[in-house]
Tab-separated table of C-alpha atoms and ligand atoms in Angstrom:
chain	number	residue	atom	x	y	z
A	16	MET	CA	24.073	33.416	-2.093
A	17	LYS	CA	23.807	31.133	0.906
A	18	PRO	CA	20.613	29.842	2.522
A	19	ALA	CA	18.841	31.776	5.259
A	20	PRO	CA	19.463	30.143	8.668
A	21	PHE	CA	17.403	27.042	9.453
A	22	THR	CA	17.368	24.204	11.963
A	23	TYR	CA	18.615	20.981	10.359
A	24	HIS	CA	17.008	17.694	11.432
A	25	ARG	CA	18.166	14.247	10.356
A	26	PRO	CA	15.651	11.807	11.863
A	27	ALA	CA	16.421	8.103	11.732
A	28	THR	CA	12.835	6.840	11.497
A	29	LEU	CA	9.627	7.656	9.643
A	30	ASP	CA	7.897	8.061	13.025
A	31	ALA	CA	10.351	10.803	13.945
A	32	VAL	CA	9.781	12.516	10.562
A	33	LEU	CA	6.012	12.437	11.132
A	34	ASP	CA	6.470	13.964	14.623
A	35	LEU	CA	8.636	16.745	13.193
A	36	LEU	CA	6.114	17.435	10.422
A	37	ALA	CA	3.250	17.473	12.943
A	38	ALA	CA	5.174	19.993	15.071
A	39	HIS	CA	6.723	22.220	12.379
A	40	GLY	CA	5.030	21.274	9.051
A	41	ALA	CA	4.049	24.820	8.047
A	42	ASP	CA	7.629	26.086	8.603
A	43	ALA	CA	9.484	22.994	7.402
A	44	GLN	CA	10.702	21.466	4.156
A	45	ILE	CA	11.730	17.907	3.527
A	46	LEU	CA	15.184	17.428	2.001
A	47	ALA	CA	15.467	14.347	-0.264
A	48	GLY	CA	17.981	14.515	-3.153
A	49	GLY	CA	18.363	18.289	-2.739
A	50	GLN	CA	18.652	18.787	-6.503
A	51	SER	CA	15.764	21.262	-6.528
A	52	LEU	CA	15.579	22.305	-2.870
A	53	GLY	CA	19.340	23.025	-2.659
A	54	PRO	CA	19.294	25.750	-5.342
A	55	LEU	CA	15.987	27.147	-4.000
A	56	LEU	CA	17.526	27.478	-0.512
A	57	ASN	CA	20.708	29.039	-1.883
A	58	LEU	CA	18.712	31.569	-3.909
A	59	ARG	CA	16.516	32.212	-0.852
A	60	MET	CA	13.458	31.354	-2.913
A	61	ALA	CA	12.726	28.881	-0.101
A	62	MET	CA	13.399	30.000	3.499
A	63	PRO	CA	12.023	27.291	5.804
A	64	GLU	CA	12.783	27.474	9.529
A	65	HIS	CA	13.291	23.685	9.624
A	66	VAL	CA	14.834	21.349	7.061
A	67	ILE	CA	14.021	17.678	7.611
A	68	ASP	CA	16.598	15.476	5.879
A	69	ILE	CA	15.010	12.068	5.131
A	70	ASN	CA	18.114	10.401	3.684
A	71	ASP	CA	18.446	8.011	6.659
A	72	LEU	CA	15.053	6.391	5.994
A	73	ALA	CA	16.365	3.244	4.304
A	74	ASP	CA	12.848	1.782	3.921
A	75	LEU	CA	11.887	4.604	1.560
A	76	GLY	CA	14.833	3.696	-0.670
A	77	GLN	CA	13.415	0.294	-1.687
A	78	MET	CA	11.592	-0.773	-4.843
A	79	ARG	CA	9.886	-4.084	-5.431
A	80	ARG	CA	7.250	-5.874	-7.447
A	81	ARG	CA	4.139	-6.828	-5.472
A	82	ASP	CA	1.327	-8.696	-7.276
A	83	ASP	CA	0.365	-6.518	-10.267
A	84	TRP	CA	2.126	-3.434	-8.933
A	85	PHE	CA	5.654	-2.053	-8.923
A	86	GLU	CA	6.210	-0.139	-5.696
A	87	ILE	CA	8.940	2.483	-5.547
A	88	GLY	CA	9.894	4.241	-2.303
A	89	ALA	CA	9.958	8.046	-2.328
A	90	LEU	CA	13.722	8.055	-1.706
A	91	VAL	CA	14.647	5.780	-4.628
A	92	ARG	CA	17.101	7.663	-6.868
A	93	HIS	CA	16.402	8.295	-10.542
A	94	HIS	CA	19.502	6.297	-11.511
A	95	ALA	CA	18.285	3.235	-9.596
A	96	VAL	CA	14.930	3.292	-11.423
A	97	ALA	CA	16.560	3.801	-14.819
A	98	THR	CA	19.021	0.925	-14.376
A	99	SER	CA	17.145	-1.665	-12.280
A	100	PRO	CA	16.787	-4.866	-14.379
A	101	GLU	CA	13.416	-5.640	-12.783
A	102	GLY	CA	12.252	-2.047	-13.207
A	103	ARG	CA	13.256	-2.070	-16.877
A	104	ARG	CA	11.410	-5.340	-17.409
A	105	CYS	CA	8.211	-4.447	-15.502
A	106	MET	CA	8.147	-0.685	-16.095
A	107	PRO	CA	10.058	-0.022	-19.337
A	108	LEU	CA	8.416	3.356	-20.074
A	109	LEU	CA	9.226	4.674	-16.595
A	110	ALA	CA	12.824	3.411	-16.705
A	111	ALA	CA	13.427	4.914	-20.153
A	112	ALA	CA	11.947	8.298	-19.227
A	113	VAL	CA	13.780	8.568	-15.895
A	114	GLY	CA	17.064	7.759	-17.668
A	115	THR	CA	16.719	11.044	-19.605
A	116	ILE	CA	16.489	13.271	-16.492
A	117	GLY	CA	19.215	15.918	-16.266
A	118	HIS	CA	22.754	14.559	-16.004
A	119	TYR	CA	24.274	11.464	-14.389
A	120	ALA	CA	25.141	13.305	-11.151
A	121	ILE	CA	21.577	14.620	-10.818
A	122	ARG	CA	20.114	11.156	-11.438
A	123	GLN	CA	22.376	9.759	-8.704
A	124	ARG	CA	20.862	12.125	-6.104
A	125	GLY	CA	17.384	13.078	-7.349
A	126	THR	CA	14.517	10.986	-5.959
A	127	MET	CA	11.119	9.786	-7.157
A	128	GLY	CA	9.286	11.572	-4.324
A	129	GLY	CA	11.258	14.812	-4.684
A	130	SER	CA	10.585	15.076	-8.399
A	131	LEU	CA	6.886	14.368	-7.993
A	132	VAL	CA	6.454	16.919	-5.176
A	133	GLN	CA	8.539	19.497	-7.043
A	134	ALA	CA	5.984	19.061	-9.888
A	135	ASP	CA	7.945	20.869	-12.558
A	136	PRO	CA	5.702	21.090	-15.666
A	137	ALA	CA	8.512	19.671	-17.828
A	138	ALA	CA	9.597	16.886	-15.458
A	139	GLN	CA	9.607	13.279	-16.639
A	140	ILE	CA	8.271	11.540	-13.511
A	141	PRO	CA	4.924	13.386	-13.151
A	142	LEU	CA	4.324	12.851	-16.898
A	143	VAL	CA	4.951	9.115	-17.062
A	144	ALA	CA	3.277	8.556	-13.683
A	145	LEU	CA	0.150	10.124	-15.207
A	146	ALA	CA	0.415	7.973	-18.334
A	147	LEU	CA	0.879	4.829	-16.225
A	148	ASP	CA	-2.006	5.579	-13.800
A	149	ALA	CA	0.359	5.614	-10.801
A	150	GLU	CA	-0.800	6.066	-7.208
A	151	VAL	CA	0.976	8.209	-4.612
A	152	THR	CA	1.202	7.005	-0.995
A	153	ILE	CA	1.138	9.783	1.566
A	154	GLN	CA	1.599	9.547	5.313
A	155	SER	CA	1.129	11.815	8.347
A	156	ARG	CA	0.370	11.416	12.060
A	157	ARG	CA	-3.303	11.398	10.921
A	158	GLY	CA	-2.874	8.222	8.841
A	159	VAL	CA	-1.989	6.893	5.390
A	160	ARG	CA	-3.759	7.786	2.149
A	161	SER	CA	-3.334	6.881	-1.482
A	162	VAL	CA	-4.065	9.316	-4.321
A	163	PRO	CA	-3.974	8.862	-8.117
A	164	VAL	CA	-1.203	11.011	-9.621
A	165	ALA	CA	-3.879	12.685	-11.755
A	166	ASP	CA	-5.365	14.151	-8.532
A	167	PHE	CA	-2.024	14.799	-6.824
A	168	VAL	CA	-0.275	17.180	-9.245
A	169	LEU	CA	-2.513	20.262	-9.308
A	170	SER	CA	-0.441	22.826	-11.203
A	171	ALA	CA	3.157	23.951	-11.718
A	172	MET	CA	5.012	23.293	-8.437
A	173	GLU	CA	1.686	22.644	-6.679
A	174	VAL	CA	0.602	19.286	-5.283
A	175	ALA	CA	-2.188	18.027	-3.022
A	176	LEU	CA	-0.009	17.567	0.064
A	177	ASP	CA	-0.729	19.039	3.502
A	178	ASP	CA	2.017	20.622	5.604
A	179	ASP	CA	2.193	17.649	7.969
A	180	GLU	CA	2.363	15.014	5.195
A	181	ILE	CA	5.208	13.172	3.481
A	182	VAL	CA	5.131	11.167	0.256
A	183	THR	CA	6.402	7.702	1.147
A	184	GLY	CA	6.176	6.048	-2.268
A	185	LEU	CA	4.591	5.521	-5.652
A	186	GLY	CA	2.778	2.459	-6.965
A	187	PHE	CA	2.693	1.672	-10.688
A	188	PRO	CA	0.410	-0.948	-12.284
A	189	LEU	CA	2.772	-3.302	-14.138
A	190	GLN	CA	3.124	-2.771	-17.875
A	191	SER	CA	2.150	-5.801	-19.915
A	192	PRO	CA	4.994	-7.291	-21.997
A	193	THR	CA	2.859	-6.986	-25.153
A	194	GLN	CA	2.246	-3.275	-24.698
A	195	GLY	CA	3.830	-0.822	-27.093
A	196	TRP	CA	5.305	2.256	-25.437
A	197	SER	CA	7.506	5.234	-26.169
A	198	PHE	CA	8.892	8.300	-24.421
A	199	GLN	CA	10.150	11.197	-26.545
A	200	ASN	CA	11.372	14.601	-25.453
A	201	PHE	CA	13.134	17.619	-26.898
A	202	CYS	CA	15.689	19.719	-24.965
A	203	ARG	CA	17.743	22.626	-26.309
A	204	ARG	CA	20.826	21.157	-24.600
A	205	ARG	CA	21.343	17.625	-23.359
A	206	GLY	CA	20.432	17.514	-19.648
A	207	ASP	CA	18.098	20.541	-19.714
A	208	TYR	CA	14.446	20.303	-18.817
A	209	ALA	CA	12.565	19.478	-22.026
A	210	LEU	CA	10.609	22.057	-24.018
A	211	ALA	CA	8.075	19.287	-24.614
A	212	SER	CA	7.721	15.540	-23.956
A	213	VAL	CA	5.317	12.871	-25.172
A	214	ALA	CA	4.568	9.479	-23.595
A	215	VAL	CA	2.509	6.856	-25.434
A	216	ILE	CA	1.312	3.415	-24.315
A	217	LEU	CA	-0.848	1.204	-26.520
A	218	ASP	CA	-2.344	-2.282	-26.710
A	219	LEU	CA	-3.301	-4.039	-29.924
A	220	ALA	CA	-6.345	-6.294	-30.362
A	221	GLU	CA	-6.102	-9.607	-32.222
A	222	ASP	CA	-7.064	-7.965	-35.527
A	223	GLY	CA	-4.249	-5.407	-35.147
A	224	THR	CA	-6.554	-2.501	-34.243
A	225	LEU	CA	-6.009	-0.381	-31.167
A	226	ALA	CA	-7.540	-1.915	-28.032
A	227	ASP	CA	-6.201	0.854	-25.824
A	228	LEU	CA	-4.184	4.047	-26.239
A	229	ARG	CA	-2.762	6.307	-23.554
A	230	CYS	CA	-1.134	9.569	-24.561
A	231	CYS	CA	0.361	12.282	-22.329
A	232	VAL	CA	2.139	15.506	-23.195
A	233	GLY	CA	4.418	17.404	-20.802
A	234	GLY	CA	6.207	20.742	-20.796
A	235	THR	CA	3.626	22.703	-22.787
A	236	ALA	CA	1.345	23.785	-19.911
A	237	PRO	CA	1.566	24.094	-16.080
A	238	VAL	CA	0.754	20.426	-15.650
A	239	ALA	CA	1.227	17.323	-17.863
A	240	GLN	CA	-1.834	16.616	-20.006
A	241	ARG	CA	-3.580	13.278	-20.506
A	242	LEU	CA	-5.501	13.414	-23.803
A	243	ALA	CA	-8.598	11.456	-22.761
A	244	ASP	CA	-10.848	12.341	-25.750
A	245	LEU	CA	-8.153	11.416	-28.233
A	246	GLU	CA	-7.504	8.160	-26.362
A	247	ALA	CA	-11.195	7.200	-26.446
A	248	GLY	CA	-11.505	8.046	-30.164
A	249	ALA	CA	-8.475	5.946	-31.110
A	250	ARG	CA	-9.906	2.566	-30.086
A	251	GLY	CA	-10.705	0.299	-33.030
A	252	HIS	CA	-8.442	2.156	-35.473
A	253	HIS	CA	-5.627	0.469	-37.378
A	254	PRO	CA	-2.511	2.402	-36.298
A	255	THR	CA	-1.180	2.825	-39.849
A	256	PRO	CA	1.462	5.465	-40.671
A	257	ALA	CA	-1.336	7.707	-42.040
A	258	TRP	CA	-3.286	7.335	-38.767
A	259	GLN	CA	-0.099	8.102	-36.812
A	260	ARG	CA	0.461	11.325	-38.802
A	261	ASP	CA	-3.174	12.442	-38.417
A	262	THR	CA	-3.169	11.636	-34.714
A	263	ALA	CA	0.097	13.502	-34.136
A	264	GLN	CA	-1.413	16.575	-35.849
A	265	GLN	CA	-4.489	16.264	-33.663
A	266	ILE	CA	-2.367	16.010	-30.490
A	267	ALA	CA	-0.358	19.092	-31.453
A	268	ALA	CA	-3.485	21.076	-32.317
A	269	THR	CA	-5.473	20.241	-29.183
A	270	VAL	CA	-2.950	20.044	-26.337
A	271	PRO	CA	-2.891	23.178	-24.145
A	272	ALA	CA	0.317	25.048	-24.971
A	273	GLU	CA	1.725	28.330	-23.717
A	274	ASP	CA	4.303	30.938	-24.717
A	275	ASP	CA	7.102	31.491	-22.258
A	276	SER	CA	10.687	32.744	-22.207
A	277	LYS	CA	11.959	29.401	-23.555
A	278	ALA	CA	9.618	28.816	-26.532
A	279	THR	CA	6.578	30.190	-28.310
A	280	GLU	CA	3.291	28.329	-28.307
A	281	ALA	CA	3.629	27.703	-32.060
A	282	PHE	CA	7.129	26.215	-31.688
A	283	ARG	CA	5.949	23.986	-28.843
A	284	ARG	CA	3.068	22.675	-30.989
A	285	GLU	CA	5.528	21.949	-33.810
A	286	ILE	CA	7.771	20.010	-31.424
A	287	VAL	CA	4.798	18.105	-30.007
A	288	GLU	CA	3.734	17.029	-33.502
A	289	VAL	CA	7.184	15.677	-34.350
A	290	LEU	CA	7.567	13.954	-30.964
A	291	SER	CA	4.069	12.448	-31.280
A	292	ILE	CA	4.792	10.942	-34.719
A	293	ARG	CA	7.989	9.403	-33.327
A	294	ALA	CA	6.268	8.162	-30.161
A	295	LEU	CA	3.297	6.599	-31.962
A	296	ALA	CA	5.549	4.929	-34.553
A	297	GLU	CA	7.885	3.515	-31.903
A	298	ALA	CA	5.017	2.307	-29.692
A	299	VAL	CA	3.327	0.554	-32.637
A	300	LYS	CA	6.634	-1.089	-33.566
A	301	ARG	CA	7.097	-2.387	-30.011
A	302	ALA	CA	3.504	-3.646	-29.554
A	303	ARG	CA	2.604	-7.289	-29.954
A	304	VAL	CA	-0.895	-8.725	-30.155
A	305	SER	CA	-1.814	-9.866	-26.657
A	306	GLU	CA	-2.803	-13.513	-26.124
A	307	VAL	CA	-5.276	-12.396	-23.442
A	308	GLN	CA	-7.601	-9.844	-24.982
A	309	PRO	CA	-8.899	-7.025	-22.750
V	409	LIG	C1	20.822	21.032	-13.575
V	409	LIG	C2	19.565	20.264	-13.270
V	409	LIG	C3	18.873	19.678	-14.313
V	409	LIG	C4	17.709	18.960	-14.064
V	409	LIG	N1	17.045	18.409	-15.115
V	409	LIG	C5	15.897	17.752	-14.888
V	409	LIG	C6	15.174	17.171	-15.958
V	409	LIG	O1	15.567	17.205	-17.117
V	409	LIG	N2	14.008	16.535	-15.660
V	409	LIG	C7	13.531	16.441	-14.373
V	409	LIG	O2	12.468	15.857	-14.178
V	409	LIG	N3	14.207	16.957	-13.350
V	409	LIG	C8	15.373	17.610	-13.571
V	409	LIG	N4	16.050	18.142	-12.512
V	409	LIG	C9	15.483	18.023	-11.151
V	409	LIG	C10	15.811	16.685	-10.518
V	409	LIG	O3	15.056	15.670	-11.128
V	409	LIG	C11	15.450	16.695	-9.040
V	409	LIG	O4	16.010	15.592	-8.509
V	409	LIG	C12	13.990	16.687	-8.651
V	409	LIG	O5	13.264	17.728	-9.204
V	409	LIG	C13	13.816	16.848	-7.142
V	409	LIG	O6	14.164	15.676	-6.530
V	409	LIG	P1	15.052	15.713	-5.230
V	409	LIG	O7	15.016	14.343	-4.670
V	409	LIG	O8	16.359	16.313	-5.509
V	409	LIG	O9	14.145	16.644	-4.255
V	409	LIG	P2	14.556	17.829	-3.307
V	409	LIG	O10	15.286	18.876	-4.067
V	409	LIG	O11	15.206	17.326	-2.084
V	409	LIG	O12	13.088	18.339	-2.927
V	409	LIG	C14	12.255	18.940	-3.888
V	409	LIG	C15	10.920	19.330	-3.225
V	409	LIG	O13	10.191	18.166	-2.870
V	409	LIG	C16	9.959	18.110	-1.448
V	409	LIG	N5	10.105	16.696	-1.108
V	409	LIG	C17	11.150	15.897	-1.427
V	409	LIG	N6	10.892	14.611	-1.073
V	409	LIG	C18	9.663	14.625	-0.500
V	409	LIG	C19	8.824	13.601	0.058
V	409	LIG	N7	9.210	12.316	0.082
V	409	LIG	N8	7.606	13.964	0.542
V	409	LIG	C20	7.203	15.264	0.487
V	409	LIG	N9	7.947	16.262	-0.018
V	409	LIG	C21	9.154	15.946	-0.519
V	409	LIG	C22	10.997	19.028	-0.848
V	409	LIG	O14	10.590	19.543	0.401
V	409	LIG	C23	11.093	20.116	-1.914
V	409	LIG	O15	10.011	20.995	-1.796
V	409	LIG	C24	17.220	18.839	-12.726
V	409	LIG	C25	17.939	19.400	-11.668
V	409	LIG	C26	19.105	20.111	-11.921
V	409	LIG	C27	19.853	20.707	-10.765
């Protein structure tokens, strides 16, 4: 099928995008990498009257370190995040996870903002952004606002964005070089969306116990899950292999998980347990005792 007719706009400035959104927001869709919107238009699952192509907004294609933050424009491609030397040094979990998205061609076009707004339950970017406490910057003619990712992604394909707003970028607090981290996912075929994913970040105290643990699971429910109770209970424990196995079982037993056409709830829990053991073991292996204790 081909898309229903629409008016195509290719504004050269953010101001012009904001004007178009203010005028047509309810009947418009932003086109970034087109990797999700393209198929939706072709299948007529999306039939906007206006398509606003933002690919000429060079400023949204920049990423840079500023103070304790790594700022990534909404139009930065997955491939750029996965391969940027500075990104890999400052944000290793993000770079590793983004490098597993789809195929090379998709990573060349797909963008940070597009993936976040698409909010697929199995997508890598919403999951690791949640684990890393990222902030979303949103702009409209009414002003600029910043929202934690945890409050931005509401459900599957549903985000806290008004019709006249655009996501202009994401801010990530820098990862510390002593942090242990791991991203694990399981796909039926290489390049597919994952049936489940697990992201772990941890800090060790001087005595080798856990000073901080962050654990997120994606793909099992409409929105990625941050396991706050488990994180709080982990502090002070020695992350031994026995603790890793017990914790992985606990993650698999408590994370919300659903049956769907791709996998049963039971199979998803089994995958989550295996991925969690791998993620915890890898994160512990990578962690070093920090000189500056939290
Ligand atoms: C075969 C295939 C496999 C894939 N596998 C994976 C995978 O394994 N993991 C994964 O995470 N993704 C996967 N994807 C999706 C890919 O990551 C997309 O790039 C991403 O979902 C959407 O990004 P985009 O830039 O292409 O956005 P677009 O398709 O251009 O837009 C997606 C949505 O976001 C809106 N939007 C885009 N940018 C903005 C903005 N700045 N502000 C407000 N709204 C905006 C659009 O209006 C639209 O509603 C796959 C895609 C394909 C085709």
